[in-house]
């Protein structure tokens, strides 16, 4: 676990070190709709851009009133923290991220950039063909950047490496699903976020070792089982706070959580179509779910399958996509009798305030299992 | 000394009729909030003494001081109290408490004691948080909502505003109600914005030409606080199908519950009349803790 934690804590370091070690190019991406396999097959390392808690010196000049993760990404890009990036790609998971991408384009002229149009109407009859044509444009751009064609066997290998990674991450979710889990939510999310920063081939070796360790581990005590919903996460401080109070997040429906690894690419002769189907068929982010509203159903099924006692909905302040689908999700949870607690946060987590609200929520749903912080023994007077 | 308009008076009370020495069980609840701290001492389940003070910057000191203030002049010592429960924002600092309880449950329990068994919706208007709590018919929390990462609509905002406007905090609510019609509320998204906007009203032509009064400025701000709180109440799970949005048996707790400029506007918008209580609503958290231990 420690090595995954190190990757997450020093999220810039792995890519820098990889570049030095392998000599390849690094492609930064904003949202999880990027078909990473194509970049990987072109010899590039796709790296997820990670928001960070730090004083924001610059972004306000360029972006007003966006969510804090986007401000942080803009700030880091303009401060040169991502100076090791060779390319930057956006698939427009949300419009704020697109703004950050535009700021980077305007200010970093040497950076190779590409806007990959990903249809919002993921289930529309023409979406597959549209995405395939977009992937062909992206593939041509990658070939131009790398100066070589993407060979079929390289793409097959990339698809295989990524599918293996997804299978291993899904196995980790299976261990979370157990009645008495052997893995905590903070550990699982650390692994999940680290996987978006690492070379997947190396990650798979680490992950296999880690899963073997987990299978040997004694399960944790009975804890309140929770589901985490809402905006993407960038750290595990919420998970750790939940655990300190005697609960455990056993499943999530975050864009960079379970949704990132849930489905595999099914082999087809037409590899672009195979990738298009994989990314169009993945569990969708709030922005891509506006037309069909499939997320509530999926959330209910996850809640049922993972036998959760309740759900936490943590939305980033000014996260519009997740603000817009609150209504449908609240309605579903209420109709199905799944207790939930909703709150807004930014890159910081106000510890005391959150502790108080979580304490109250936990004692509401399963009184007696809550470990209230500060359970003192009486002082002798 | 400059008058501190924001400063609300602390309080303390102890029964002159009851004799704590005859009690079989003495318990105390201590609620250390961000803005104020309360202690309630019960003798055999009945309120024997209480106190309310400003918390200040030192939670630990406030916790001890408020208990001392409650039992001052009663002959009771801390050691005579059989069990102490702590709650509130600073509950971790109540080192002499045997148990720390969650504050939603404490406010719910305290509200039931203050307003009677019929109370089903409790709205805690605290120094830094607003909590809307829905109760079952029995003493269990059915659902609750809290404000997000902003203090608008909270007691601390009113303290700050009164200092800024130089209006005594005990009077601003009543003054704001004296207007014939509420003006548009100021910003409801952030209390710094709301304060700035409120101060800006004094510079508007309507104010300079006497078409807007001081009380209308206060009303505009109190209305914005009420709106903010209504947003929190509105997120509660409706207790029944149909048009029922909030249980009509509503009780306010917390320091801002004593500001009619806020509570009357909430009642008006919800179309309900809040229940009248038998104790100071600011004591609810501490009272609930004392009852639960």
XYZ file of C-alpha atoms in Angstrom:
674
model
C 0.000 0.000 0.000
C 2.818 2.377 0.832
C 4.112 2.505 -2.715
C 0.650 3.380 -4.071
C 0.408 6.065 -1.424
C 3.767 7.476 -2.445
C 2.617 7.671 -6.050
C -0.489 9.569 -5.020
C 1.253 11.854 -2.543
C 3.919 12.824 -5.089
C 1.769 12.596 -8.158
C 4.183 14.530 -10.396
C 7.171 12.393 -9.538
C 6.216 9.104 -11.138
C 5.792 10.615 -14.605
C 9.040 12.598 -14.345
C 10.918 9.497 -13.257
C 9.237 7.380 -15.974
C 10.276 9.863 -18.624
C 13.855 9.730 -17.426
C 13.821 5.932 -17.199
C 11.953 5.052 -20.410
C 12.537 8.144 -22.499
C 8.963 8.160 -23.775
C 6.535 11.025 -24.140
C 3.901 11.919 -21.587
C 0.334 12.794 -22.387
C -1.724 14.552 -19.725
C -5.492 14.198 -19.734
C -8.260 15.874 -17.822
C -11.120 13.419 -17.709
C -11.589 9.693 -17.813
C -13.136 9.488 -21.277
C -9.765 9.481 -22.964
C -9.158 6.165 -24.814
C -5.793 5.746 -23.126
C -5.059 2.567 -25.046
C -4.388 4.541 -28.234
C -1.834 6.802 -26.547
C -0.240 3.819 -24.817
C 0.054 1.998 -28.138
C 1.769 5.088 -29.548
C 4.429 4.737 -26.851
C 3.142 7.569 -24.694
C 2.311 7.441 -20.993
C -1.210 8.763 -20.338
C -1.270 10.539 -16.980
C -4.334 11.884 -15.233
C -4.038 15.522 -14.186
C -4.498 15.681 -10.417
C -5.834 18.641 -8.477
C -3.864 19.667 -5.434
C -4.483 21.668 -2.284
C -2.243 24.686 -2.460
C -2.545 28.461 -2.607
C -3.952 29.402 -5.971
C -1.916 32.274 -7.316
C -2.920 32.482 -10.915
C -6.121 30.764 -12.007
C -8.461 33.620 -11.005
C -6.994 35.691 -13.842
C -8.153 33.115 -16.335
C -11.080 31.222 -14.926
C -13.765 32.722 -12.757
C -16.174 30.787 -10.607
C -15.196 27.265 -11.581
C -14.837 24.338 -9.221
C -11.634 24.228 -7.191
C -10.084 21.178 -8.892
C -10.193 23.005 -12.235
C -8.699 26.114 -10.658
C -5.956 23.961 -9.200
C -5.216 22.283 -12.547
C -4.998 25.671 -14.240
C -2.775 26.972 -11.488
C -0.433 24.005 -11.708
C -0.255 24.148 -15.499
C 0.558 27.843 -15.537
C 3.097 27.522 -12.740
C 4.951 24.953 -14.816
C 4.349 22.006 -12.503
C 3.424 19.961 -15.545
C 6.463 21.016 -17.521
C 7.256 17.362 -18.219
C 4.096 16.961 -20.308
C 4.554 16.635 -24.039
C 0.873 16.622 -24.899
C -2.443 17.544 -23.367
C -5.797 16.069 -24.390
C -9.337 16.850 -23.340
C -12.466 14.802 -23.909
C -14.761 17.326 -22.272
C -16.049 15.499 -19.225
C -17.165 18.927 -18.086
C -17.026 22.428 -19.475
C -14.895 23.812 -16.679
C -12.161 21.365 -17.566
C -12.439 22.479 -21.145
C -11.802 26.048 -19.955
C -8.651 24.891 -18.169
C -7.578 23.155 -21.374
C -8.079 26.352 -23.369
C -6.050 28.361 -20.869
C -3.243 25.816 -21.242
C -3.453 26.020 -25.054
C -3.205 29.809 -24.952
C -0.333 29.901 -22.505
C 1.736 26.845 -23.389
C 2.214 27.063 -27.170
C 4.851 24.317 -27.174
C 2.462 21.784 -25.711
C 0.905 19.375 -28.211
C -2.825 19.633 -27.688
C -5.874 17.832 -28.946
C -9.576 18.155 -28.317
C -11.220 14.781 -28.689
C -14.928 15.292 -29.145
C -16.803 12.740 -27.076
C -20.556 12.735 -27.662
C -22.777 13.697 -24.750
C -25.522 11.561 -26.271
C -23.716 8.317 -25.560
C -26.642 6.142 -26.622
C -27.700 8.003 -29.759
C -27.785 5.912 -32.963
C -24.944 7.852 -34.567
C -22.700 8.090 -31.484
C -20.631 5.000 -32.267
C -19.748 6.093 -35.781
C -19.116 9.625 -34.617
C -16.721 8.488 -31.920
C -14.960 6.101 -34.296
C -14.296 8.977 -36.665
C -13.011 11.079 -33.735
C -10.723 8.221 -32.689
C -9.303 8.026 -36.205
C -8.458 11.734 -36.040
C -6.883 11.231 -32.609
C -4.943 8.217 -33.829
C -3.580 10.256 -36.771
C -2.592 13.035 -34.355
C -0.768 10.547 -32.106
C 1.043 9.101 -35.119
C 2.085 12.588 -36.172
C 3.364 13.350 -32.653
C 5.279 10.091 -32.313
C 6.462 9.988 -35.937
C 5.372 6.375 -36.393
C 2.234 4.445 -37.170
C 0.380 2.694 -34.378
C 0.824 -0.968 -35.191
C -2.028 -3.414 -34.694
C -0.058 -5.579 -32.301
C 0.892 -2.519 -30.214
C -2.772 -1.624 -29.902
C -3.687 -5.223 -29.082
C -1.064 -5.176 -26.361
C -2.345 -1.838 -24.997
C -5.915 -3.129 -24.917
C -4.735 -6.245 -23.123
C -2.713 -4.279 -20.547
C -5.648 -1.952 -19.852
C -8.164 -4.784 -19.648
C -5.903 -6.616 -17.202
C -5.726 -3.496 -15.105
C -9.522 -3.186 -15.096
C -9.936 -6.850 -14.149
C -7.541 -6.472 -11.238
C -9.242 -3.312 -10.031
C -12.618 -5.045 -10.297
C -11.199 -7.862 -8.192
C -10.318 -5.270 -5.572
C -13.963 -4.162 -5.634
C -15.012 -7.777 -5.098
C -12.893 -7.839 -1.948
C -14.616 -4.633 -0.850
C -17.980 -6.273 -1.395
C -17.332 -8.996 1.192
C -19.469 -8.903 4.332
C -16.416 -8.126 6.448
C -14.123 -6.405 4.039
C -10.369 -6.939 3.968
C -9.735 -3.544 2.455
C -10.644 -0.063 3.552
C -12.142 2.531 1.263
C -9.116 4.806 1.655
C -6.783 2.029 0.523
C -8.953 1.166 -2.467
C -9.224 4.776 -3.598
C -5.473 5.269 -3.187
C -4.902 2.337 -5.534
C -7.543 3.608 -7.945
C -6.031 7.090 -8.166
C -2.469 5.739 -8.393
C -3.522 3.566 -11.326
C -4.405 6.726 -13.259
C -0.879 8.029 -12.787
C 1.163 4.954 -13.578
C 2.264 2.869 -16.501
C -0.425 0.204 -16.447
C 1.980 -2.656 -17.131
C 3.961 -1.790 -14.012
C 0.769 -1.056 -12.105
C -0.571 -4.516 -12.934
C 2.473 -6.189 -11.375
C 2.085 -4.118 -8.198
C -1.635 -4.714 -8.123
C -1.329 -8.476 -8.429
C 1.070 -8.515 -5.482
C -1.222 -6.283 -3.478
C -4.279 -8.422 -4.157
C -2.386 -11.509 -2.982
C -1.575 -9.641 0.235
C -5.199 -8.704 0.677
C -6.372 -12.270 0.319
C -4.164 -13.210 3.246
C -5.405 -10.359 5.376
C -7.740 -10.705 8.363
C -11.045 -8.964 7.656
C -11.912 -5.764 9.439
C -14.602 -5.598 12.128
C -18.183 -5.090 11.151
C -18.465 -1.495 10.045
C -21.151 0.733 8.659
C -21.046 0.113 4.912
C -21.239 3.183 2.752
C -21.375 4.146 -0.876
C -19.651 7.310 -2.088
C -21.336 9.372 -4.788
C -20.788 12.795 -6.258
C -17.928 14.645 -7.883
C -14.554 13.164 -8.690
C -12.175 12.811 -5.800
C -8.511 13.827 -5.611
C -7.492 12.546 -2.201
C -8.587 10.021 0.373
C -9.117 12.358 3.323
C -12.875 11.786 3.337
C -12.436 8.011 3.295
C -9.962 8.233 6.183
C -12.307 10.401 8.236
C -15.159 7.950 7.615
C -12.944 5.095 8.788
C -11.897 6.919 11.943
C -15.589 7.004 12.877
C -16.156 3.267 12.489
C -17.538 3.125 8.965
C -16.124 2.078 5.603
C -16.796 3.149 2.051
C -17.232 -0.156 0.228
C -18.215 1.090 -3.202
C -18.446 4.300 -5.175
C -19.857 5.618 -8.386
C -17.215 8.241 -8.995
C -16.017 9.102 -12.433
C -12.442 8.385 -11.414
C -13.446 5.564 -9.084
C -15.466 2.500 -10.031
C -16.602 3.998 -13.340
C -12.982 4.143 -14.495
C -12.476 0.388 -14.397
C -15.935 -1.141 -14.585
C -16.061 -2.410 -18.178
C -13.460 -3.869 -20.503
C -12.775 -3.417 -24.184
C -14.228 -6.359 -26.076
C -11.978 -7.538 -28.906
C -13.250 -6.689 -32.374
C -11.585 -6.704 -35.723
C -12.248 -2.990 -35.971
C -10.220 -1.787 -33.008
C -11.446 1.784 -33.170
C -14.998 0.499 -32.925
C -13.995 -1.746 -30.017
C -12.606 1.258 -28.157
C -15.609 3.410 -29.049
C -17.972 0.784 -27.671
C -15.947 0.436 -24.503
C -15.948 4.161 -23.730
C -19.535 4.730 -24.811
C -20.608 1.746 -22.750
C -18.845 2.659 -19.529
C -20.802 3.875 -16.508
C -21.307 7.502 -17.291
C -20.327 10.709 -15.623
C -23.063 13.162 -14.714
C -22.513 15.271 -17.838
C -22.889 12.336 -20.203
C -25.996 11.070 -18.462
C -28.282 14.023 -19.089
C -30.254 12.379 -21.845
C -30.968 8.915 -20.568
C -30.545 9.117 -16.803
C -29.047 5.684 -16.349
C -26.954 6.611 -13.330
C -29.748 6.363 -10.741
C -30.474 2.774 -11.755
C -26.789 1.866 -11.642
C -26.390 3.518 -8.254
C -29.291 1.507 -6.897
C -27.852 -1.737 -8.253
C -24.446 -1.011 -6.740
C -26.083 -0.164 -3.412
C -28.006 -3.430 -3.467
C -25.107 -5.606 -4.595
C -22.654 -4.128 -2.098
C -25.283 -4.186 0.678
C -24.670 -0.630 1.771
C -26.230 0.902 4.853
C -26.294 4.353 3.294
C -24.709 6.731 0.825
C -22.578 9.839 1.107
C -22.941 12.364 -1.689
C -19.935 14.693 -1.691
C -20.216 17.325 -4.378
C -17.484 19.777 -5.247
C -18.684 23.335 -4.848
C -19.582 24.713 -8.307
C -19.625 21.249 -9.856
C -22.529 21.831 -12.211
C -22.868 18.355 -13.755
C -23.325 16.758 -10.363
C -25.528 19.594 -9.176
C -27.846 18.914 -12.095
C -28.332 15.236 -11.437
C -28.866 15.558 -7.699
C -32.592 15.606 -8.117
C -32.779 12.260 -9.915
C -30.390 10.570 -7.509
C -31.991 11.914 -4.340
C -35.389 10.853 -5.660
C -34.185 7.332 -6.337
C -32.439 6.923 -2.994
C -35.519 8.140 -1.178
C -37.882 5.935 -3.119
C -35.698 2.903 -2.436
C -35.228 3.740 1.231
C -31.461 4.180 1.058
C -30.413 6.759 3.651
C -27.987 9.330 2.351
C -26.209 12.470 3.427
C -25.351 15.209 0.974
C -22.724 17.876 1.434
C -20.520 20.173 -0.594
C -16.777 20.387 -0.291
C -13.796 21.732 -2.172
C -10.222 20.482 -2.234
C -10.057 20.906 1.513
C -12.246 18.902 3.813
C -13.381 20.891 6.860
C -12.585 18.181 9.343
C -14.618 19.223 12.369
C -17.721 20.131 10.426
C -17.568 16.945 8.392
C -16.891 14.838 11.462
C -19.977 16.229 13.162
C -22.243 15.616 10.216
C -20.879 12.117 9.639
C -21.264 11.237 13.315
C -24.882 12.265 13.165
C -25.508 10.410 9.927
C -23.908 7.215 11.171
C -25.752 7.272 14.441
C -28.963 7.829 12.475
C -28.515 4.810 10.215
C -26.859 2.338 12.564
C -26.774 3.541 16.150
C -24.324 1.666 18.289
C -21.766 1.050 15.574
C -20.579 4.614 15.447
C -17.276 5.343 17.068
C -17.740 8.876 18.185
C -14.481 10.721 18.175
C -13.396 11.797 21.613
C -14.953 8.988 23.611
C -13.306 9.861 26.880
C -13.076 8.058 30.128
C -14.350 10.346 32.866
C -11.653 12.437 34.445
C -11.195 11.927 38.134
C -11.914 15.206 39.826
C -15.470 51.531 26.191
C -17.021 51.137 22.769
C -20.365 49.450 22.904
C -20.260 45.883 21.595
C -23.467 45.735 19.616
C -22.856 42.167 18.554
C -22.552 40.852 22.100
C -25.637 38.997 23.299
C -26.027 38.645 27.050
C -24.910 35.400 28.650
C -27.272 33.777 31.106
C -27.310 31.543 34.135
C -30.072 30.133 36.249
C -30.384 27.674 39.109
C -33.510 26.420 40.788
C -34.240 27.979 44.133
C -36.846 25.348 44.954
C -35.065 22.061 44.322
C -32.298 20.696 46.542
C -29.674 18.928 44.480
C -28.419 17.068 47.569
C -31.576 15.001 47.596
C -31.246 13.953 43.980
C -30.439 10.314 43.213
C -28.837 11.129 39.889
C -27.186 14.324 38.717
C -26.208 14.609 35.062
C -24.889 17.448 32.969
C -24.800 18.172 29.260
C -22.233 20.547 27.806
C -22.609 21.937 24.299
C -19.480 23.751 23.151
C -20.357 25.529 19.941
C -18.278 27.750 17.713
C -19.953 30.868 19.030
C -21.623 30.001 22.325
C -21.389 27.280 24.952
C -24.136 25.980 27.192
C -24.310 23.677 30.176
C -27.460 22.142 31.625
C -27.495 20.273 34.927
C -30.320 17.829 35.592
C -31.348 16.445 38.943
C -33.352 13.239 38.488
C -34.175 14.250 34.947
C -35.424 17.752 35.773
C -33.585 20.926 34.842
C -31.809 22.173 37.933
C -29.374 24.740 36.542
C -28.037 26.055 33.273
C -25.696 28.660 31.829
C -24.838 30.095 28.445
C -21.616 31.956 27.634
C -19.552 33.103 24.664
C -17.147 30.362 23.646
C -14.224 32.523 22.627
C -11.102 30.999 21.186
C -10.444 28.356 23.835
C -12.937 25.475 23.663
C -11.477 23.670 26.642
C -11.647 26.721 28.858
C -15.197 27.494 27.729
C -16.324 23.944 28.562
C -15.131 24.227 32.156
C -16.285 27.821 32.554
C -19.856 27.202 31.446
C -20.336 24.327 33.886
C -18.819 26.405 36.685
C -21.159 29.224 35.815
C -24.211 26.964 35.881
C -23.456 25.573 39.328
C -22.090 28.794 40.762
C -23.761 29.694 44.071
C -25.523 26.331 44.321
C -22.954 24.651 46.527
C -22.578 21.935 43.906
C -19.094 21.007 42.735
C -18.057 19.365 39.486
C -17.350 16.177 41.441
C -21.000 16.007 42.518
C -22.122 15.548 38.939
C -22.493 11.837 38.287
C -22.194 11.862 34.521
C -21.303 14.471 31.936
C -22.036 14.268 28.209
C -20.474 16.619 25.714
C -21.596 17.691 22.285
C -21.064 20.445 19.730
C -18.271 21.686 17.514
C -15.777 21.764 20.375
C -16.914 18.506 21.974
C -13.480 16.936 21.607
C -12.200 19.510 24.066
C -14.634 18.661 26.862
C -12.102 16.502 28.614
C -14.216 15.939 31.700
C -17.112 14.466 29.694
C -17.634 10.728 30.025
C -19.337 10.540 26.676
C -19.439 12.580 23.508
C -22.763 12.538 21.706
C -23.665 13.577 18.209
C -25.203 16.999 18.108
C -28.088 16.274 15.775
C -29.421 13.711 18.208
C -28.774 16.032 21.171
C -30.686 18.894 19.551
C -33.527 16.554 18.666
C -33.752 15.209 22.190
C -33.438 18.661 23.709
C -36.124 20.036 21.396
C -38.507 17.266 22.440
C -37.963 18.298 26.050
C -38.408 22.001 25.296
C -41.330 21.787 22.883
C -42.999 18.550 23.914
C -43.424 15.225 22.215
C -45.313 16.653 19.268
C -42.294 18.394 17.711
C -41.342 16.602 14.461
C -39.142 19.133 12.654
C -36.306 20.772 14.536
C -34.396 23.644 12.975
C -31.186 24.402 14.812
C -29.994 27.901 14.005
C -26.486 27.765 15.378
C -23.432 29.970 15.368
C -21.883 28.354 12.334
C -24.233 25.635 11.173
C -27.887 25.264 10.420
C -29.375 21.841 10.922
C -32.825 20.826 9.818
C -33.823 17.619 11.577
C -36.828 15.433 10.956
C -37.847 13.122 13.796
C -39.848 9.975 13.974
C -42.761 9.968 16.338
C -40.320 8.449 18.783
C -36.943 9.926 19.711
C -35.011 8.914 16.636
C -33.682 11.012 13.794
C -35.371 10.203 10.472
C -33.404 12.604 8.278
C -31.293 15.712 8.661
C -29.594 18.286 6.489
C -26.869 20.773 7.270
C -25.710 23.904 5.524
C -22.721 23.646 3.231
C -19.337 25.261 3.493
C -20.638 28.772 4.116
C -21.839 30.520 7.246
C -24.617 32.578 5.687
C -27.754 32.297 7.726
C -25.861 31.565 10.902
C -25.657 33.286 14.217
C -22.087 34.365 13.664
C -23.204 36.304 10.609
C -25.775 38.206 12.643
C -23.189 39.015 15.303
C -20.878 40.373 12.663
C -23.628 42.338 10.975
C -24.756 43.959 14.237
C -21.189 45.066 14.937
C -20.980 46.479 11.447
C -24.321 48.290 11.563
C -24.078 49.215 15.258
C -27.481 47.792 16.063
C -27.952 45.803 19.290
C -28.227 42.109 18.461
C -31.292 41.621 20.659
C -33.156 44.312 18.718
C -32.312 43.767 15.064
C -34.868 40.998 14.563
C -37.822 42.973 15.909
C -36.721 46.095 14.050
C -36.603 44.151 10.791
C -40.171 42.999 11.327
C -41.528 46.527 11.628
C -41.522 47.032 7.842
C -44.808 46.866 5.974
C -43.365 44.696 3.211
C -40.084 42.802 2.963
C -37.674 44.236 0.400
C -35.674 41.930 -1.867
C -33.236 39.838 0.132
C -29.528 40.477 -0.267
C -27.181 37.710 -1.470
C -27.840 34.277 -0.053
C -24.699 32.571 -1.271
C -22.043 33.931 1.042
C -22.177 35.936 4.226
C -19.295 38.170 3.222
C -21.206 39.038 0.025
C -24.429 39.511 1.990
C -22.756 41.908 4.418
C -21.159 43.872 1.606
C -24.454 44.088 -0.204
C -26.262 45.164 2.951
C -23.771 47.956 3.532
C -24.213 48.880 -0.119
C -27.940 49.455 0.456
C -27.067 52.537 2.511
C -25.488 54.056 -0.555
C -28.449 53.528 -2.847
C -30.567 56.461 -4.058
C -33.657 55.003 -2.370
C -31.936 55.185 0.990
C -30.464 58.614 0.411
C -33.894 59.963 -0.578
C -35.560 58.415 2.501
C -37.551 55.943 0.443
C -35.757 53.110 2.195
C -35.437 52.962 5.961
C -32.838 51.395 8.234
C -35.378 48.764 9.201
C -35.861 47.809 5.572
C -32.113 47.305 5.255
C -32.225 45.012 8.306
C -35.268 43.252 6.828
C -33.428 42.631 3.579
C -30.616 40.894 5.448
C -32.867 38.903 7.792
C -34.901 37.772 4.791
C -31.759 36.497 3.089
C -30.886 34.483 6.188
C -34.400 33.035 6.285
C -34.083 32.068 2.613
C -30.827 30.337 3.221
C -32.301 28.340 6.112
C -35.376 27.508 4.051
C -33.071 25.974 1.457
C -31.705 23.608 4.100
C -35.182 22.734 5.406
C -36.392 22.147 1.850
C -33.821 19.405 1.328
C -35.285 17.250 4.072
C -36.986 14.108 2.987
C -40.730 14.830 2.973
C -42.294 12.752 5.734
C -45.251 11.749 3.658
C -46.392 11.549 0.084
C -48.342 14.407 -1.405
C -47.824 18.067 -0.768
C -46.421 17.759 2.733
C -43.030 19.481 2.629
C -42.307 19.896 6.299
C -43.964 18.634 9.454
C -45.999 21.466 10.842
C -44.921 20.689 14.388
C -41.767 22.766 14.138
C -39.431 23.945 16.866
C -36.379 26.185 16.598
C -33.228 25.673 18.622
C -29.925 27.554 18.807
C -29.084 31.170 19.481
C -30.629 32.524 16.300
C -33.943 30.976 17.374
C -34.238 34.066 19.569
C -34.170 36.355 16.554
C -37.798 36.807 15.404
C -36.620 38.564 12.258
C -35.397 35.163 11.062
C -37.838 32.746 12.684
C -41.032 34.662 11.785
C -39.969 34.860 8.166
C -39.279 31.120 8.067
C -42.674 30.458 9.628
C -44.339 32.761 7.110
C -42.712 31.071 4.121
C -43.498 27.581 5.416
C -47.013 28.532 6.441
C -46.564 27.180 9.958
C -46.414 28.580 13.466
C -43.473 27.325 15.444
C -44.136 25.716 18.790
C -43.568 27.734 21.941
C -41.055 26.203 24.310
C -40.608 26.148 28.036
C -36.843 26.766 28.053
C -34.351 28.949 26.230
C -33.984 27.310 22.769
C -30.233 27.918 22.888
C -30.005 25.228 25.595
C -31.343 22.420 23.407
C -28.018 20.760 22.589
C -26.752 20.706 26.160
C -30.158 19.679 27.470
C -30.341 16.811 25.001
C -26.867 15.633 25.990
C -27.791 15.728 29.686
C -30.932 13.716 28.967
C -29.189 11.144 26.798
C -26.349 10.211 29.123
